[in-house]
Short mmCIF file of C-alpha atoms and ligand atoms in Angstrom, two decimals:
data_model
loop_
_atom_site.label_atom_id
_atom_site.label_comp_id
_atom_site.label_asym_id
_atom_site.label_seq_id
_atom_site.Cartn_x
_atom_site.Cartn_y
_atom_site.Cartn_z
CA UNK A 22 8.61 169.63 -52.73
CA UNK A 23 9.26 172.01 -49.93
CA UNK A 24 9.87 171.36 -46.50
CA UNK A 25 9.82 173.40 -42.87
CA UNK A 26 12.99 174.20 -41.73
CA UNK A 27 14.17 173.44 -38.30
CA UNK A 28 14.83 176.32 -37.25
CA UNK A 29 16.14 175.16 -34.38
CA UNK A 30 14.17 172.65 -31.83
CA UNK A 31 13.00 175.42 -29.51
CA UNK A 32 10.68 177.00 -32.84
CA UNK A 33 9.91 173.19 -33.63
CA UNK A 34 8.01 172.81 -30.17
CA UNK A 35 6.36 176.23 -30.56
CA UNK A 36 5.50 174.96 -33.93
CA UNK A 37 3.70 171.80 -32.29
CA UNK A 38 1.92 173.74 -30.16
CA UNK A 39 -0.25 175.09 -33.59
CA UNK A 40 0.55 172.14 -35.64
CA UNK A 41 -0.19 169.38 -34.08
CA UNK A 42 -0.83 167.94 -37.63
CA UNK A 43 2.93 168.05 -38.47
CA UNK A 44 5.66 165.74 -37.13
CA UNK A 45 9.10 165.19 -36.91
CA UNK A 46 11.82 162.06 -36.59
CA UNK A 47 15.03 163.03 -37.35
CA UNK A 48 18.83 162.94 -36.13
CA UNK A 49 21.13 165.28 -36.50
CA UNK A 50 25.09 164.56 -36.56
CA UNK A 51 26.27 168.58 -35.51
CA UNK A 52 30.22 169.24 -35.85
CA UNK A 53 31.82 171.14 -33.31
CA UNK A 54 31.81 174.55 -32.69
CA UNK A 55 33.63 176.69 -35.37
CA UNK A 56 33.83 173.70 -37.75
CA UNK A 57 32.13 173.11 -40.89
CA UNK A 58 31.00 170.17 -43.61
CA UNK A 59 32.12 170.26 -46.54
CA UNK A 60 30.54 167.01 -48.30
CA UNK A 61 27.87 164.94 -47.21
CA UNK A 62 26.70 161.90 -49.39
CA UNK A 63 25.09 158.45 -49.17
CA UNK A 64 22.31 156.29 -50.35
CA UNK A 65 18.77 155.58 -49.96
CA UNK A 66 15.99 153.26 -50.38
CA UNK A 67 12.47 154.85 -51.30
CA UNK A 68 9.99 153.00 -48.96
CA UNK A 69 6.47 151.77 -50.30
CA UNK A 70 4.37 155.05 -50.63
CA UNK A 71 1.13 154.05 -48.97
CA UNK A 72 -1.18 156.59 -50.43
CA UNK A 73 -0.35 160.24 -51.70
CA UNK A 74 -0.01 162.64 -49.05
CA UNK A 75 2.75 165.32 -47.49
CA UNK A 76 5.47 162.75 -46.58
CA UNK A 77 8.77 164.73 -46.67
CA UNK A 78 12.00 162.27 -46.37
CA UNK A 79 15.21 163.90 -46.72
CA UNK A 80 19.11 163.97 -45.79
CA UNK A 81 19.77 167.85 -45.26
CA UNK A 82 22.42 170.20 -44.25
CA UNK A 83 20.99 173.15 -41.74
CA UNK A 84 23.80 175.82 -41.04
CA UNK A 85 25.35 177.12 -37.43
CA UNK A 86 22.38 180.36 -37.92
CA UNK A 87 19.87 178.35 -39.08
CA UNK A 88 18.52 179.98 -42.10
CA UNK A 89 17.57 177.08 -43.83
CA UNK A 90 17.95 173.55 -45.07
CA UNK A 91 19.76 172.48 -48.01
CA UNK A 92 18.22 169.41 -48.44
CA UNK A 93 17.11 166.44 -51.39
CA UNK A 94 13.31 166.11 -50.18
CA UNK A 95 11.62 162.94 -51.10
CA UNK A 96 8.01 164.10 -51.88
CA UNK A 97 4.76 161.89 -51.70
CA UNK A 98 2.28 164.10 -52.10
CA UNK A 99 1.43 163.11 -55.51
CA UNK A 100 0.62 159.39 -55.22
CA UNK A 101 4.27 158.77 -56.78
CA UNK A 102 7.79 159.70 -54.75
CA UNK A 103 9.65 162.93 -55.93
CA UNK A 104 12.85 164.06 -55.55
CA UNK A 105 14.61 167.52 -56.07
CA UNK A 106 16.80 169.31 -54.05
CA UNK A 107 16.29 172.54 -52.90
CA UNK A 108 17.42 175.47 -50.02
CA UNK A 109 14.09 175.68 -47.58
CA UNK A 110 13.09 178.35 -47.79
CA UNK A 111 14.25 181.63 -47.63
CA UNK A 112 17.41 183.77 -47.13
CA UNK A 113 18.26 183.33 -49.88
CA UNK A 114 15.84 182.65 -51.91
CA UNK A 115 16.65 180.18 -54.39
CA UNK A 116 15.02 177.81 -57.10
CA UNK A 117 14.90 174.44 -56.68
CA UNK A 118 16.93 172.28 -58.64
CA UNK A 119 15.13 169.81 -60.93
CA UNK A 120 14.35 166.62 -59.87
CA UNK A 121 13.04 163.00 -60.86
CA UNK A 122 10.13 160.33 -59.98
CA UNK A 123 11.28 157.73 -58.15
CA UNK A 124 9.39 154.20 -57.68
CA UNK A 125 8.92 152.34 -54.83
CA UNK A 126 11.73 150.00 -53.65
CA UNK A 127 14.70 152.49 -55.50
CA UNK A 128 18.05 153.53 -54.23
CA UNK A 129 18.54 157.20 -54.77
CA UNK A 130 22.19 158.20 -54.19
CA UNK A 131 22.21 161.85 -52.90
CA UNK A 132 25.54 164.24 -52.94
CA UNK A 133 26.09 167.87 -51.55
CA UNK A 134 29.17 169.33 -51.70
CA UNK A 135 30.59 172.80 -51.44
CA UNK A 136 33.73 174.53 -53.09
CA UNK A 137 34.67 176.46 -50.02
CA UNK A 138 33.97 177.17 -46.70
CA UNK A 139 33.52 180.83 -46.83
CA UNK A 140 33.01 181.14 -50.68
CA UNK A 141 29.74 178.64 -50.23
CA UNK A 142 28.26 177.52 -53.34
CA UNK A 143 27.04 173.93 -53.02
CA UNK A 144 26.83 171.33 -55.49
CA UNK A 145 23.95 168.62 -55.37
CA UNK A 146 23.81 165.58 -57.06
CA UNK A 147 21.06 162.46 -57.13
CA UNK A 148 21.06 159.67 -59.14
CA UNK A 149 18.39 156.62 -58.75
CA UNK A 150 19.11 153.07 -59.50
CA UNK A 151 16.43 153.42 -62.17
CA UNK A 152 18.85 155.72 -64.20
CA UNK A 153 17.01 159.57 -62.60
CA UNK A 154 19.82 162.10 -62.55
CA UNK A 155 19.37 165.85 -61.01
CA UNK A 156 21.78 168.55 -60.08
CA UNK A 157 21.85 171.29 -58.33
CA UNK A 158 23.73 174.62 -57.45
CA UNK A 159 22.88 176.60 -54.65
CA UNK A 160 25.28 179.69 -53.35
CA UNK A 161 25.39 179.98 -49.66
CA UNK A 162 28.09 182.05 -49.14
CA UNK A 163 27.03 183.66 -45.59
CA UNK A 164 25.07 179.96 -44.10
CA UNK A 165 28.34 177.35 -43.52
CA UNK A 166 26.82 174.47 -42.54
CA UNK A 167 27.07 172.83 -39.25
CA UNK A 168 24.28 169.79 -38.90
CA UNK A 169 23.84 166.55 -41.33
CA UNK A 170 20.34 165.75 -40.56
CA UNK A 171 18.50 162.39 -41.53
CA UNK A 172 14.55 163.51 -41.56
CA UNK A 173 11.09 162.15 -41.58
CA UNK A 174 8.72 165.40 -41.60
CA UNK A 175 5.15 164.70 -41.96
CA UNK A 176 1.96 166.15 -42.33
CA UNK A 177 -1.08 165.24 -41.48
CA UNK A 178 -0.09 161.28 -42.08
CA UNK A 179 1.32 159.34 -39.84
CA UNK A 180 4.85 157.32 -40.52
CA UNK A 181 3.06 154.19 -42.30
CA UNK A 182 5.48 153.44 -44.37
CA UNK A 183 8.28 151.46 -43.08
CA UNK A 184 11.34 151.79 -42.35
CA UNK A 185 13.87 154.79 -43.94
CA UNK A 186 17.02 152.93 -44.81
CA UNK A 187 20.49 155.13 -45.52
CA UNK A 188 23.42 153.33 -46.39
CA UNK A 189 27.47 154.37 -47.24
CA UNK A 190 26.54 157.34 -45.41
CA UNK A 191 29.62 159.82 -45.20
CA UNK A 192 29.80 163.35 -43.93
CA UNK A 193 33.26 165.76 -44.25
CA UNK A 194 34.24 168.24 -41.99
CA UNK A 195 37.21 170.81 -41.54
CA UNK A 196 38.06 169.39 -37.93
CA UNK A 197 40.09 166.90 -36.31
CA UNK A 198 38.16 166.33 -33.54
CA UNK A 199 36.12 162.77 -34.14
CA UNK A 200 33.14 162.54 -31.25
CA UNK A 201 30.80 164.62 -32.78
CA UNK A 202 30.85 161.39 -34.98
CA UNK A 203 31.26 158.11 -33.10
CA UNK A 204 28.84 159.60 -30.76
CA UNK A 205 26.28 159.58 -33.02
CA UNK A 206 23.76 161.52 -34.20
CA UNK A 207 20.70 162.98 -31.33
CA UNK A 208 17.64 161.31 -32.13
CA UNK A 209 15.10 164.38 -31.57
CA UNK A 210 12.49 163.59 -28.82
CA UNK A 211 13.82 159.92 -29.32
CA UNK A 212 10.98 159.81 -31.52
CA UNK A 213 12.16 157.35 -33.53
CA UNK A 214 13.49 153.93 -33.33
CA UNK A 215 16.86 153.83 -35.14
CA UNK A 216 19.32 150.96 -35.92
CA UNK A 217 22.58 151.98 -36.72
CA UNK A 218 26.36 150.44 -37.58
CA UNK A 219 28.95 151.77 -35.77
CA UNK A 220 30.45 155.30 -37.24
CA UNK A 221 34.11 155.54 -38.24
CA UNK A 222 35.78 158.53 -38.28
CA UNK A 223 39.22 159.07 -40.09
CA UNK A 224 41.32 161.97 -39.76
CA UNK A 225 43.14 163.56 -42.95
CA UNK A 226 45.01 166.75 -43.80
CA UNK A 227 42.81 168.91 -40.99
CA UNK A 228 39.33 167.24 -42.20
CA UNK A 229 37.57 164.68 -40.41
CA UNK A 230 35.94 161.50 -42.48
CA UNK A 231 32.46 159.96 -41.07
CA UNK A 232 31.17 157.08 -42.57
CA UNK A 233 28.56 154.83 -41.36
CA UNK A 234 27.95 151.94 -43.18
CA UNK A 235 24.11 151.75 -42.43
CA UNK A 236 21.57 153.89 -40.73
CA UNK A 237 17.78 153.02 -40.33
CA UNK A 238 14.76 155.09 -38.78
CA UNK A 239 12.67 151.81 -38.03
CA UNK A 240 9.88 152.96 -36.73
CA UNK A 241 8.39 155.42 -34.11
CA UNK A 242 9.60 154.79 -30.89
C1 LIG B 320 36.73 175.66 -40.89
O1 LIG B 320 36.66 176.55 -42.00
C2 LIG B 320 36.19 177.85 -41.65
C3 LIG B 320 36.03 178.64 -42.96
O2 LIG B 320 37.20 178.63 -43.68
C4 LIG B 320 37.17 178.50 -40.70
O3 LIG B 320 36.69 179.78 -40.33
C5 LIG B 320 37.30 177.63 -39.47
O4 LIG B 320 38.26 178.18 -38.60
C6 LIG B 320 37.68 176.20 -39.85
N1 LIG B 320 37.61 175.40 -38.64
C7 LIG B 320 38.61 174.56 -38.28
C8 LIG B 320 38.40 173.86 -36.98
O5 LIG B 320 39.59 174.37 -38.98
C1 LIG B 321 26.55 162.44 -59.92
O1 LIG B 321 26.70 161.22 -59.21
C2 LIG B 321 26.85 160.10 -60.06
C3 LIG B 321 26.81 158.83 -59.21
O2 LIG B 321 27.71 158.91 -58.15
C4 LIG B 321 28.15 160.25 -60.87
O3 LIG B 321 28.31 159.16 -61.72
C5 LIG B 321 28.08 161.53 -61.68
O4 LIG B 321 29.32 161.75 -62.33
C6 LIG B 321 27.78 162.73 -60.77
N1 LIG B 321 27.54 163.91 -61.59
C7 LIG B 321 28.13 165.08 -61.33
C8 LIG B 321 27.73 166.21 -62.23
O5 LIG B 321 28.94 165.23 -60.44
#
């Protein structure tokens, strides 16, 4: 139920140079400098877990310092899909919230939300389409939170499953600017084949609104 932190790409390469067991599809969405999310929230399906094994899937939130990942982790390594939320995984440390089976096939609806900028405690909230509910509270005060990442970490198993579908994906932000949106997330390495709808950004009282409708990591590029 844990998962690596970025850290940061540059410690992710150094990483693969010891660990070539682990690996990594993700995108990140980062706002612009100086600007932070606020919310981030959206839906899932759980793929067909081939066989039990580290398979990490998550949405997360990394900070501008990052010091972690607050992040709903989708967990195969029992033979059955998991899901808690958690901070990963130190500074500070925190407990994990509790968390829920989920079976193959379900939608898990995911939400993280903080009161304040500066004051920083988040709120996390899954539900499943099978009726799982599991919340969270995690105070970040000092780590506001810069990336929305959509991640496929792996160890020592290679992405057999399928497809990792997000839908009614929507990310807040205190800025007005709107490209760090429409122009998509980075794909890291390009490792990944994604299908995407077009994002949508709407502007509102000094916060910035990005939804995308639906967002897929296929397959490995
Ligand atoms: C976003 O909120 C933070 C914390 O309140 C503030 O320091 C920053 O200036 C805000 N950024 C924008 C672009 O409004
Ligand atoms: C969690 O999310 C579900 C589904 O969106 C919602 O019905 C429920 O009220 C939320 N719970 C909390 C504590 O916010």
């Amino acid at each position: 139920m844990r998962a690596l932190n970025l850290l940061g790409l540059s410690t992710v390469l150094v990483l693969a140079q010891y660990a070539a067991a682990q690996t990594w599809y993700f995108l990140t969405f980062f706002t612009p400098p100086g600007s932070y999310i606020t919310s981030y929230s959206g839906s899932f399906v759980a793929p067909t877990l081939p066989q039990a094994a580290t398979y990490y899937l998550w949405p997360g939130l990394q900070p501008s310092d990052n010091a972690g990942v607050l992040q709903p982790v989708l967990d195969g390594r029992s033979g059955t899909w998991w899901i808690g939320s958690g901070w990963c995984c130190s500074n500070p440390s925190l407990p994990w919230g509790s968390g829920f089976n989920v079976a193959n096939g379900q939608t898990v609806r995911f939400s993280l939300k903080v009161n304040s900028i500066s004051g920083g405690t988040w709120a996390t909230n899954l539900t499943s389409s099978a009726g799982g509910a599991a919340t969270g509270s995690f105070p970040l005060p000092t780590h506001p939170m810069n990336q929305a990442i959509i991640a496929i970490e792996l160890y020592n198993v290679a992405w057999n499953f399928g497809q990792f579908a997000f839908s009614n994906v929507v990310i807040v932000a205190n800025t007005t600017s709107t490209s760090w949106c429409t122009n998509g997330p980075t794909n890291y390495q390009k490792a990944a084949v994604v299908s995407m709808s077009t994002p949508t950004a709407t502007v509102s009282g000094g916060q910035t609104t990005c939804s995308i409708a639906s967002v897929i990591l296929v397959r490995p590029a």
